[in-house]
Short mmCIF file of N, CA and C in Angstrom, two decimals:
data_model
loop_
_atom_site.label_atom_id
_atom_site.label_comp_id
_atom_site.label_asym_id
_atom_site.label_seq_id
_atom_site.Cartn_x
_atom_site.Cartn_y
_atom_site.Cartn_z
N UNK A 1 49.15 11.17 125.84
CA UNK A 1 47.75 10.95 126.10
C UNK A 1 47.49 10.80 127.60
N UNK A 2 48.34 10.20 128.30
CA UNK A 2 48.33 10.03 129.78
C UNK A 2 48.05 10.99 130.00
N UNK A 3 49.28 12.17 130.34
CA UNK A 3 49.26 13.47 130.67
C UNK A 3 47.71 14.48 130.52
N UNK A 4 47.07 14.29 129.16
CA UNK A 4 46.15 14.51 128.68
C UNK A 4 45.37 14.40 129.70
N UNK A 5 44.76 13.30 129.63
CA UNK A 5 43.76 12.30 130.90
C UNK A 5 43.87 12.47 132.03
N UNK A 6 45.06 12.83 132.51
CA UNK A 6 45.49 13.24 134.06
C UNK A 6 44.98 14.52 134.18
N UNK A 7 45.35 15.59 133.39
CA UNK A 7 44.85 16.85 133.53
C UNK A 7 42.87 16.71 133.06
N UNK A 8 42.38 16.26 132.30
CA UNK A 8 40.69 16.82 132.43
C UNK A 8 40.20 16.06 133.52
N UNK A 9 40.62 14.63 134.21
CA UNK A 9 40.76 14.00 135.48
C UNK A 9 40.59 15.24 136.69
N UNK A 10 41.94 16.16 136.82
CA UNK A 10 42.22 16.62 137.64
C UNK A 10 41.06 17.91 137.47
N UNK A 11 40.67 18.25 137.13
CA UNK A 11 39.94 19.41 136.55
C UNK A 11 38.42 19.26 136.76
N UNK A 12 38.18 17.69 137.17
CA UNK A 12 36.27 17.15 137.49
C UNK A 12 36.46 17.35 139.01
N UNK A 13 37.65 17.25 139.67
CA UNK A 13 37.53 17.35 141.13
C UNK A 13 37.82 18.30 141.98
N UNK A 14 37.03 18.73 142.68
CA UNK A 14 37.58 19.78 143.83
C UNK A 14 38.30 18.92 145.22
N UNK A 15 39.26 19.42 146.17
CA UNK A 15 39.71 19.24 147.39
C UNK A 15 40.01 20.21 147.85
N UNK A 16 39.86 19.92 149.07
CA UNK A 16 40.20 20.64 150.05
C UNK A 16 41.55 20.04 151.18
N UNK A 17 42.76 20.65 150.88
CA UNK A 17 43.87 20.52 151.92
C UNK A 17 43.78 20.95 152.95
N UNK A 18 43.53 20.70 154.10
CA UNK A 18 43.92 20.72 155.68
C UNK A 18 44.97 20.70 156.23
N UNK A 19 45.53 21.72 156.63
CA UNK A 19 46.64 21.30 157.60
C UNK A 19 47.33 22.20 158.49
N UNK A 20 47.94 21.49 159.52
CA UNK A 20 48.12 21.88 160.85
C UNK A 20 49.51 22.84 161.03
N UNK A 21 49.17 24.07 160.84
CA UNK A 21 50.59 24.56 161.30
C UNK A 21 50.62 25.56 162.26
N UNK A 22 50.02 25.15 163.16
CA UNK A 22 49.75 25.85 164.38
C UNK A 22 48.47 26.48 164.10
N UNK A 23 47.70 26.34 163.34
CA UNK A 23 46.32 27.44 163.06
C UNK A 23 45.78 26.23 161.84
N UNK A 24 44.39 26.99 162.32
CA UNK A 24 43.15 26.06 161.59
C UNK A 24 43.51 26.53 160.04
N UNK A 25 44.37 25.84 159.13
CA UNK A 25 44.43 26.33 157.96
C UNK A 25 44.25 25.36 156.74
N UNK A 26 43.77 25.92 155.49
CA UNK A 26 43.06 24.85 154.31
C UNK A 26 43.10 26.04 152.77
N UNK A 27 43.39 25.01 152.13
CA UNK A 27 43.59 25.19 151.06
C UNK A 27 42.19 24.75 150.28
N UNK A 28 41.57 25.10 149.23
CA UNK A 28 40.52 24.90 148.67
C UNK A 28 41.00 24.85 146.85
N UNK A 29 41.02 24.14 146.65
CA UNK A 29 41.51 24.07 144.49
C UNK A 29 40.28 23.14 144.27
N UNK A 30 39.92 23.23 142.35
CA UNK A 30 39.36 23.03 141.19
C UNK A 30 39.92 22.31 140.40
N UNK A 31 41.27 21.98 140.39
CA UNK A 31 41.87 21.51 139.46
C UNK A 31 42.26 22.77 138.44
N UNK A 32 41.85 24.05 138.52
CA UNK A 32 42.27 25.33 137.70
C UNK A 32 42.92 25.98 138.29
N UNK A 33 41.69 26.67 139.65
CA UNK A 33 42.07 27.82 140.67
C UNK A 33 42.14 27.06 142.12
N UNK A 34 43.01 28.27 142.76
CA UNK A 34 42.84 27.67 144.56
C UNK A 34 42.60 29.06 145.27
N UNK A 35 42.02 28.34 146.26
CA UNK A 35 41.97 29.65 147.55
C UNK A 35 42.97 28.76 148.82
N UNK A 36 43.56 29.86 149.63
CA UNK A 36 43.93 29.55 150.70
C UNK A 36 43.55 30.46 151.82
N UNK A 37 43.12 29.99 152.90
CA UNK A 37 43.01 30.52 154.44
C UNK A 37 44.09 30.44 155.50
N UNK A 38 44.10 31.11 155.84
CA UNK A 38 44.85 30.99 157.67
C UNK A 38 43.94 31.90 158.53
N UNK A 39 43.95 31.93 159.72
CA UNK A 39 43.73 32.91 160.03
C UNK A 39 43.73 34.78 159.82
N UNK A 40 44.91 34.93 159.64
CA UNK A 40 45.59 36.29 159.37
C UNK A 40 44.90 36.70 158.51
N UNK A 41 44.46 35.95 157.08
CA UNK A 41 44.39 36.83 155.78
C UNK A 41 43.62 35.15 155.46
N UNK A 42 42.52 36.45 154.38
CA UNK A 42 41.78 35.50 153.37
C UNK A 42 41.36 36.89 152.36
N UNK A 43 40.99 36.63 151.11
CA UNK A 43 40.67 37.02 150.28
C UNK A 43 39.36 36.51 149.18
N UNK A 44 38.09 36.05 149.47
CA UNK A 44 37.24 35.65 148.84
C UNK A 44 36.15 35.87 148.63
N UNK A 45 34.90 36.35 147.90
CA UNK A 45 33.93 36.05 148.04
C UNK A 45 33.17 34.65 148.18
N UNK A 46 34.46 33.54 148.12
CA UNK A 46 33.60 32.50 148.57
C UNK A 46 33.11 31.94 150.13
N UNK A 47 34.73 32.74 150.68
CA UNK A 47 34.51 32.54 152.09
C UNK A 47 34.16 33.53 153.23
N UNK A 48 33.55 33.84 154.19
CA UNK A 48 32.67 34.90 154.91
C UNK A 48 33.00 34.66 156.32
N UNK A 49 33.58 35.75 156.98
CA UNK A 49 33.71 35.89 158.34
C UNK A 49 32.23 35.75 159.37
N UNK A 50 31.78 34.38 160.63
CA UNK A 50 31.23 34.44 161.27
C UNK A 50 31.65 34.33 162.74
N UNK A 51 30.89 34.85 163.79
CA UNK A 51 31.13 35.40 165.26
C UNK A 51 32.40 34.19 165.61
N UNK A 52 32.22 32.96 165.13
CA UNK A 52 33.32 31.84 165.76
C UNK A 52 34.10 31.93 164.90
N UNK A 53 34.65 32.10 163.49
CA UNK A 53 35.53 31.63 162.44
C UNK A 53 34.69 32.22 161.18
N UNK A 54 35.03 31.08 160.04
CA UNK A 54 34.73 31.53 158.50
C UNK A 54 33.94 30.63 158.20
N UNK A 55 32.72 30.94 156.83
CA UNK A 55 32.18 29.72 156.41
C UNK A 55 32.59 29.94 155.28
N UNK A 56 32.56 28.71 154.34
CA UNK A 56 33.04 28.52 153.00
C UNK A 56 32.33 27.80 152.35
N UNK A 57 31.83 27.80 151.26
CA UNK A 57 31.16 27.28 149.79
C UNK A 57 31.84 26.96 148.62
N UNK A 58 32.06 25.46 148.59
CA UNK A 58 32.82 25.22 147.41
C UNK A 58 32.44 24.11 146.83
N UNK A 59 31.77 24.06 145.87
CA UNK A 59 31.34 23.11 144.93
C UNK A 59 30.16 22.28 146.01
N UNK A 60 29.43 22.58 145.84
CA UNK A 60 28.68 21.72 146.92
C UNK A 60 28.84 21.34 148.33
N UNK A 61 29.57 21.57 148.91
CA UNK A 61 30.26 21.53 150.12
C UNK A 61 30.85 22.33 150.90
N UNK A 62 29.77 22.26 151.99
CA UNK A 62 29.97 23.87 153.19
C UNK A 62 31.34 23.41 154.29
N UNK A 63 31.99 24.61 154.40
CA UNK A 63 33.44 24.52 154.75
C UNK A 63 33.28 25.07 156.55
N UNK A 64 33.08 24.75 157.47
CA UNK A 64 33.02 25.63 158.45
C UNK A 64 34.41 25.66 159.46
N UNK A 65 34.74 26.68 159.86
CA UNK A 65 36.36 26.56 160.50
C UNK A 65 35.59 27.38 162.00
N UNK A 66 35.88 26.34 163.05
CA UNK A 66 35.41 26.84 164.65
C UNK A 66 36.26 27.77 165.61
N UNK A 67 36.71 28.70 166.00
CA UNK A 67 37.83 29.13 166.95
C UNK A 67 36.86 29.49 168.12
N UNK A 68 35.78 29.48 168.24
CA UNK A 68 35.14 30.36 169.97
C UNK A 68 33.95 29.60 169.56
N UNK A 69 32.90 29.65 170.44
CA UNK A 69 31.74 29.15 170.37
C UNK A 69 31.03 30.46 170.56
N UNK A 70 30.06 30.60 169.29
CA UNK A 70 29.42 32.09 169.02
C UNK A 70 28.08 32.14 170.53
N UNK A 71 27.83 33.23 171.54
CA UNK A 71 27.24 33.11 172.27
C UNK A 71 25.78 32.82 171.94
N UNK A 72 25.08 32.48 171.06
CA UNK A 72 23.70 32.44 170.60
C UNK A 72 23.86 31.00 170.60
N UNK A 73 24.79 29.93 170.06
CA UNK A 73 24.77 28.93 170.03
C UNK A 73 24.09 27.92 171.54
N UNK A 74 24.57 28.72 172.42
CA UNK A 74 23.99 28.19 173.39
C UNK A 74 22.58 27.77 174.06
N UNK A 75 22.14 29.12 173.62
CA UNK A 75 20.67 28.66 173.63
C UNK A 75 19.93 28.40 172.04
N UNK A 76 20.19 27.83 171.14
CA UNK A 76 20.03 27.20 169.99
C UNK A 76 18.61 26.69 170.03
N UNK A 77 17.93 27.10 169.20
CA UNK A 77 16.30 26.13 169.43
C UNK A 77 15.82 25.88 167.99
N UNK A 78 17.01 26.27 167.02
CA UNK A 78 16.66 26.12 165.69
C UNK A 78 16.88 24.93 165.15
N UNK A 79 16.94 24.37 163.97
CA UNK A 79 16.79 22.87 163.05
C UNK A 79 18.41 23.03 163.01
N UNK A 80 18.67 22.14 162.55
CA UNK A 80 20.32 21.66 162.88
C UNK A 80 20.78 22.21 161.07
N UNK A 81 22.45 22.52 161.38
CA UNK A 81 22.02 23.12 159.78
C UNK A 81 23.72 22.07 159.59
N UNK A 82 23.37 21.96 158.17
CA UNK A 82 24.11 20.85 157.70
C UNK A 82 25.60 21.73 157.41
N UNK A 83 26.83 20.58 157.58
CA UNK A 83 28.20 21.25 157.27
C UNK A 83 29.21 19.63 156.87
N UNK A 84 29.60 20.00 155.44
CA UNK A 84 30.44 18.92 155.15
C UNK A 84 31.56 18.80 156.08
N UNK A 85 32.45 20.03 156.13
CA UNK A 85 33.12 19.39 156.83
C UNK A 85 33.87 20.41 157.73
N UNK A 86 33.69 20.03 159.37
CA UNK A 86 33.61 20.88 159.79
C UNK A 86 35.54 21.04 160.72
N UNK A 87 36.24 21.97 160.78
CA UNK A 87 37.56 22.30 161.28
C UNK A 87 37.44 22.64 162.45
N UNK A 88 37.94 21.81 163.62
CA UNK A 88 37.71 23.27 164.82
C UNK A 88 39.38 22.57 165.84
N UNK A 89 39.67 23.24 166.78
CA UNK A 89 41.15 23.06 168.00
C UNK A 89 40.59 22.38 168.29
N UNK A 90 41.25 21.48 168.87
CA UNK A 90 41.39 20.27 170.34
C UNK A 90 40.26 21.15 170.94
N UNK A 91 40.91 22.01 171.41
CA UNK A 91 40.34 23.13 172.75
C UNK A 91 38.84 23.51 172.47
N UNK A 92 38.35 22.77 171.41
CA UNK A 92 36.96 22.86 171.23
C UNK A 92 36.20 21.38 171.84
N UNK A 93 36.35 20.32 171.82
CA UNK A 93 36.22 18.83 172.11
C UNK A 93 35.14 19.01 172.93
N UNK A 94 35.29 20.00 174.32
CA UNK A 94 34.71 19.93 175.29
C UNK A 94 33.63 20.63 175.04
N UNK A 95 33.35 21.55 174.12
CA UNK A 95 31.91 21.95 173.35
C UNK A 95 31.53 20.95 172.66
N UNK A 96 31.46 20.05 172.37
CA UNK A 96 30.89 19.28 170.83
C UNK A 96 29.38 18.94 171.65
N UNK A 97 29.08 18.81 172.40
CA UNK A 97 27.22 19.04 172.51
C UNK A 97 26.85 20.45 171.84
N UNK A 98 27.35 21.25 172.14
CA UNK A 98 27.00 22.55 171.51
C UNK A 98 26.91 22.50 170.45
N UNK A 99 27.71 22.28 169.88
CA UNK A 99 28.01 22.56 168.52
C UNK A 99 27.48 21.38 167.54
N UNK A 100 27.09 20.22 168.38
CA UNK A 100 26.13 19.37 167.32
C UNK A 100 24.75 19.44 167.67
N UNK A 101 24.08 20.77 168.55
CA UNK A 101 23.40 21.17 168.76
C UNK A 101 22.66 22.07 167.30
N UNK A 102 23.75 22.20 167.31
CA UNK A 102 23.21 23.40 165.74
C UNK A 102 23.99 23.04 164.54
N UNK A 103 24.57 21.83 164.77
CA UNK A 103 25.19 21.47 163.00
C UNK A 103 24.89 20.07 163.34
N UNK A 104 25.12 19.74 161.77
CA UNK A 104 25.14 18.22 161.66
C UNK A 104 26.02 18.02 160.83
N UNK A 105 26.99 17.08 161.41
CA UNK A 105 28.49 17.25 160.92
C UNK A 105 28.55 15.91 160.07
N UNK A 106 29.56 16.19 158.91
CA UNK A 106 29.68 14.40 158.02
C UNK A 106 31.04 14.43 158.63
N UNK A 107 32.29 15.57 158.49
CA UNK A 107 33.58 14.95 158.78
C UNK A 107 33.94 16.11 159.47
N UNK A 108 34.56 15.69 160.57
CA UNK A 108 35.54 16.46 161.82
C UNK A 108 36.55 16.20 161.51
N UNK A 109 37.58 17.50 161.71
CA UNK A 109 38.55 17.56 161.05
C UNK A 109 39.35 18.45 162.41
N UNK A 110 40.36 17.74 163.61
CA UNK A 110 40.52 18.02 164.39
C UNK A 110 42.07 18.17 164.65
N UNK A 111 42.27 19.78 164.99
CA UNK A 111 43.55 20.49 164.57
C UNK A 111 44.39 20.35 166.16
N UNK A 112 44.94 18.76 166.38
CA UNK A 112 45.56 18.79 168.02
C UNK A 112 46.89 19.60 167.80
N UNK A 113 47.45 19.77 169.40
CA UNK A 113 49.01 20.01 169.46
C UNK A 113 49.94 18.90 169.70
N UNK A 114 49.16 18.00 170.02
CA UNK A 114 49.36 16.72 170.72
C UNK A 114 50.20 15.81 169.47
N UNK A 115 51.23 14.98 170.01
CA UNK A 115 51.58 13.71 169.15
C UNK A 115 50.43 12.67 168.63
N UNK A 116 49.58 12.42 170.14
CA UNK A 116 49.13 11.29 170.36
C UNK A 116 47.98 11.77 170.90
N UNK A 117 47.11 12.00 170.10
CA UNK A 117 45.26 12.62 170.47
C UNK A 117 44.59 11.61 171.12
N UNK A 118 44.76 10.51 171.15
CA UNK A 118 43.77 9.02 171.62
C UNK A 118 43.16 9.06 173.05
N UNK A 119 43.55 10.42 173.75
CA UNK A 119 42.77 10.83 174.77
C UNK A 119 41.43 11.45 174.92
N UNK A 120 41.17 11.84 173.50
CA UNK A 120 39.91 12.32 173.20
C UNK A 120 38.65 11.05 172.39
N UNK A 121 39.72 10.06 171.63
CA UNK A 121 39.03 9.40 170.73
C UNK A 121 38.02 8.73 170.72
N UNK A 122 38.22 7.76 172.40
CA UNK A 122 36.66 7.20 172.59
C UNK A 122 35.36 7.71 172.52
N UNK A 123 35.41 8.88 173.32
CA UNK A 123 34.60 9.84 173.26
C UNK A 123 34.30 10.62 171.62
N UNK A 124 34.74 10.95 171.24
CA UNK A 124 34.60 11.70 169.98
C UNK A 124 34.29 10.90 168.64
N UNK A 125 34.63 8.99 169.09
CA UNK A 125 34.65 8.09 168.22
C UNK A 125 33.42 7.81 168.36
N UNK A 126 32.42 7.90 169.39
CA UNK A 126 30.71 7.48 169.27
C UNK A 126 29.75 8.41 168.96
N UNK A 127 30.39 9.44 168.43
CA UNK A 127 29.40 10.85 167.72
C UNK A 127 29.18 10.08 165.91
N UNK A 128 29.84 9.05 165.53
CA UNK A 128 29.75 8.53 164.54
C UNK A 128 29.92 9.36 163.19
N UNK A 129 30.81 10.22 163.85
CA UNK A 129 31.02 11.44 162.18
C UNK A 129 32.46 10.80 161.93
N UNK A 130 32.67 10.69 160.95
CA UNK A 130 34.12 10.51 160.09
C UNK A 130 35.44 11.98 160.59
N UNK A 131 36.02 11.27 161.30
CA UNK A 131 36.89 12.02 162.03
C UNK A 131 38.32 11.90 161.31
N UNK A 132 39.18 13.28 161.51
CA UNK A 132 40.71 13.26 160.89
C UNK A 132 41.50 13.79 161.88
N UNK A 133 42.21 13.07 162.15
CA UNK A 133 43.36 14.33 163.33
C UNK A 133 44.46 14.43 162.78
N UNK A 134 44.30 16.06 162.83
CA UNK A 134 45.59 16.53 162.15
C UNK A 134 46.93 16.69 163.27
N UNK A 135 47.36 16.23 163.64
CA UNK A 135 49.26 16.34 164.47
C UNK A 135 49.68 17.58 163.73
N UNK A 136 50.73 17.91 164.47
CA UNK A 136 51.60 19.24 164.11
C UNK A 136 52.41 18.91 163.15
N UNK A 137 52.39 19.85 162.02
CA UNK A 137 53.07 19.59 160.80
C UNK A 137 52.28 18.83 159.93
N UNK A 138 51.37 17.78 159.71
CA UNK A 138 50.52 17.29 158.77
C UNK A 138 49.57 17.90 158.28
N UNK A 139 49.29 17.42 157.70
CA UNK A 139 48.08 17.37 156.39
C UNK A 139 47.31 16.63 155.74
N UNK A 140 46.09 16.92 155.19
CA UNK A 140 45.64 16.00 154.83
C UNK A 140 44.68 16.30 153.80
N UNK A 141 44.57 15.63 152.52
CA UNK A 141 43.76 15.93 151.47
C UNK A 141 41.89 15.33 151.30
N UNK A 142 41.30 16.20 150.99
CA UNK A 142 40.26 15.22 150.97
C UNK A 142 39.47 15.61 149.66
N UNK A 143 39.38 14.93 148.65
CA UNK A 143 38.45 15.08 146.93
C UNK A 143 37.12 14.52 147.31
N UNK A 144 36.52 14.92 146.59
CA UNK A 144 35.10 15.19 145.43
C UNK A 144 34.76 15.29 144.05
N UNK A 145 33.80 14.86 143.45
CA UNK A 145 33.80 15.49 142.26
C UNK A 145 33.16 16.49 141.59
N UNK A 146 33.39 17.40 140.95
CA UNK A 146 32.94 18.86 140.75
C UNK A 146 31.21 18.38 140.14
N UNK A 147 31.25 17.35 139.73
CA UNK A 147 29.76 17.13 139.46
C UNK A 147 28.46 16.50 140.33
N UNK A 148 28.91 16.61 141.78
CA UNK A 148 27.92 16.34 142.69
C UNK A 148 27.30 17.38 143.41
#
């Protein structure tokens, strides 16, 4: 019966795996099916190539992965558009006016090379978004439930 319960459990929630292996990469599962990204290769109609990276749609929750800052962003004069949770390099940090120029971020999800990121943190810690730093070689899981 455990077993039972564990599996229709596992099956109400979606996550999304993050993690750092030299490239902005994430795993997306249902508790049925999964998608995975890297750079190199994707395969989805859920996820869609834009001028900086990919956006993604999964269960209620927009996936955005950053590599360049798209040149329109700059002069931005539009309403801020919402992103659960957004992936981008270290090597992006020094854009984040830009880029919370035209998003409004719940969780940053920040792919260093670094052991020890805490050179960025003060700064990046008073934007008040729920921040993750991924180190080289980690990972990190984050759930939902398929009914929100």
């Amino acid at each position: 019966m455990y077993h039972i319960k564990k599996i229709i459990a596992t099956q109400k929630k979606c996550t999304i795996i993050c993690y750092n292996n030299h490239q902005l990469s994430f795993t997306l599962q249902d508790g049925i099916r999964w998608l995975r990204y890297n750079k190199r290769s994707f395969n989805s109609s859920i996820m869609r190539h834009y001028t900086g990276g990919i956006i993604a749609t999964w269960y209620t929750k927009i996936i955005l992965t950053l590599h360049t800052i798209p040149a329109d962003w700059h002069g931005w004069r539009g309403a801020k558009l919402d992103v659960d949770y957004l992936l981008i390099d270290e090597n992006l940090l020094h854009n984040m006016a830009i880029i919370l120029k035209v998003w409004r971020v719940k969780n940053l999800i920040i792919y260093t090379k670094q052991r020890n990121p805490l050179r960025y943190y003060p700064k990046i810690k008073k934007l008040g978004i729920s921040l993750i730093w991924l180190k080289p070689g980690s990972k990190k899981a984050l759930t939902w439930s398929k009914n929100l």
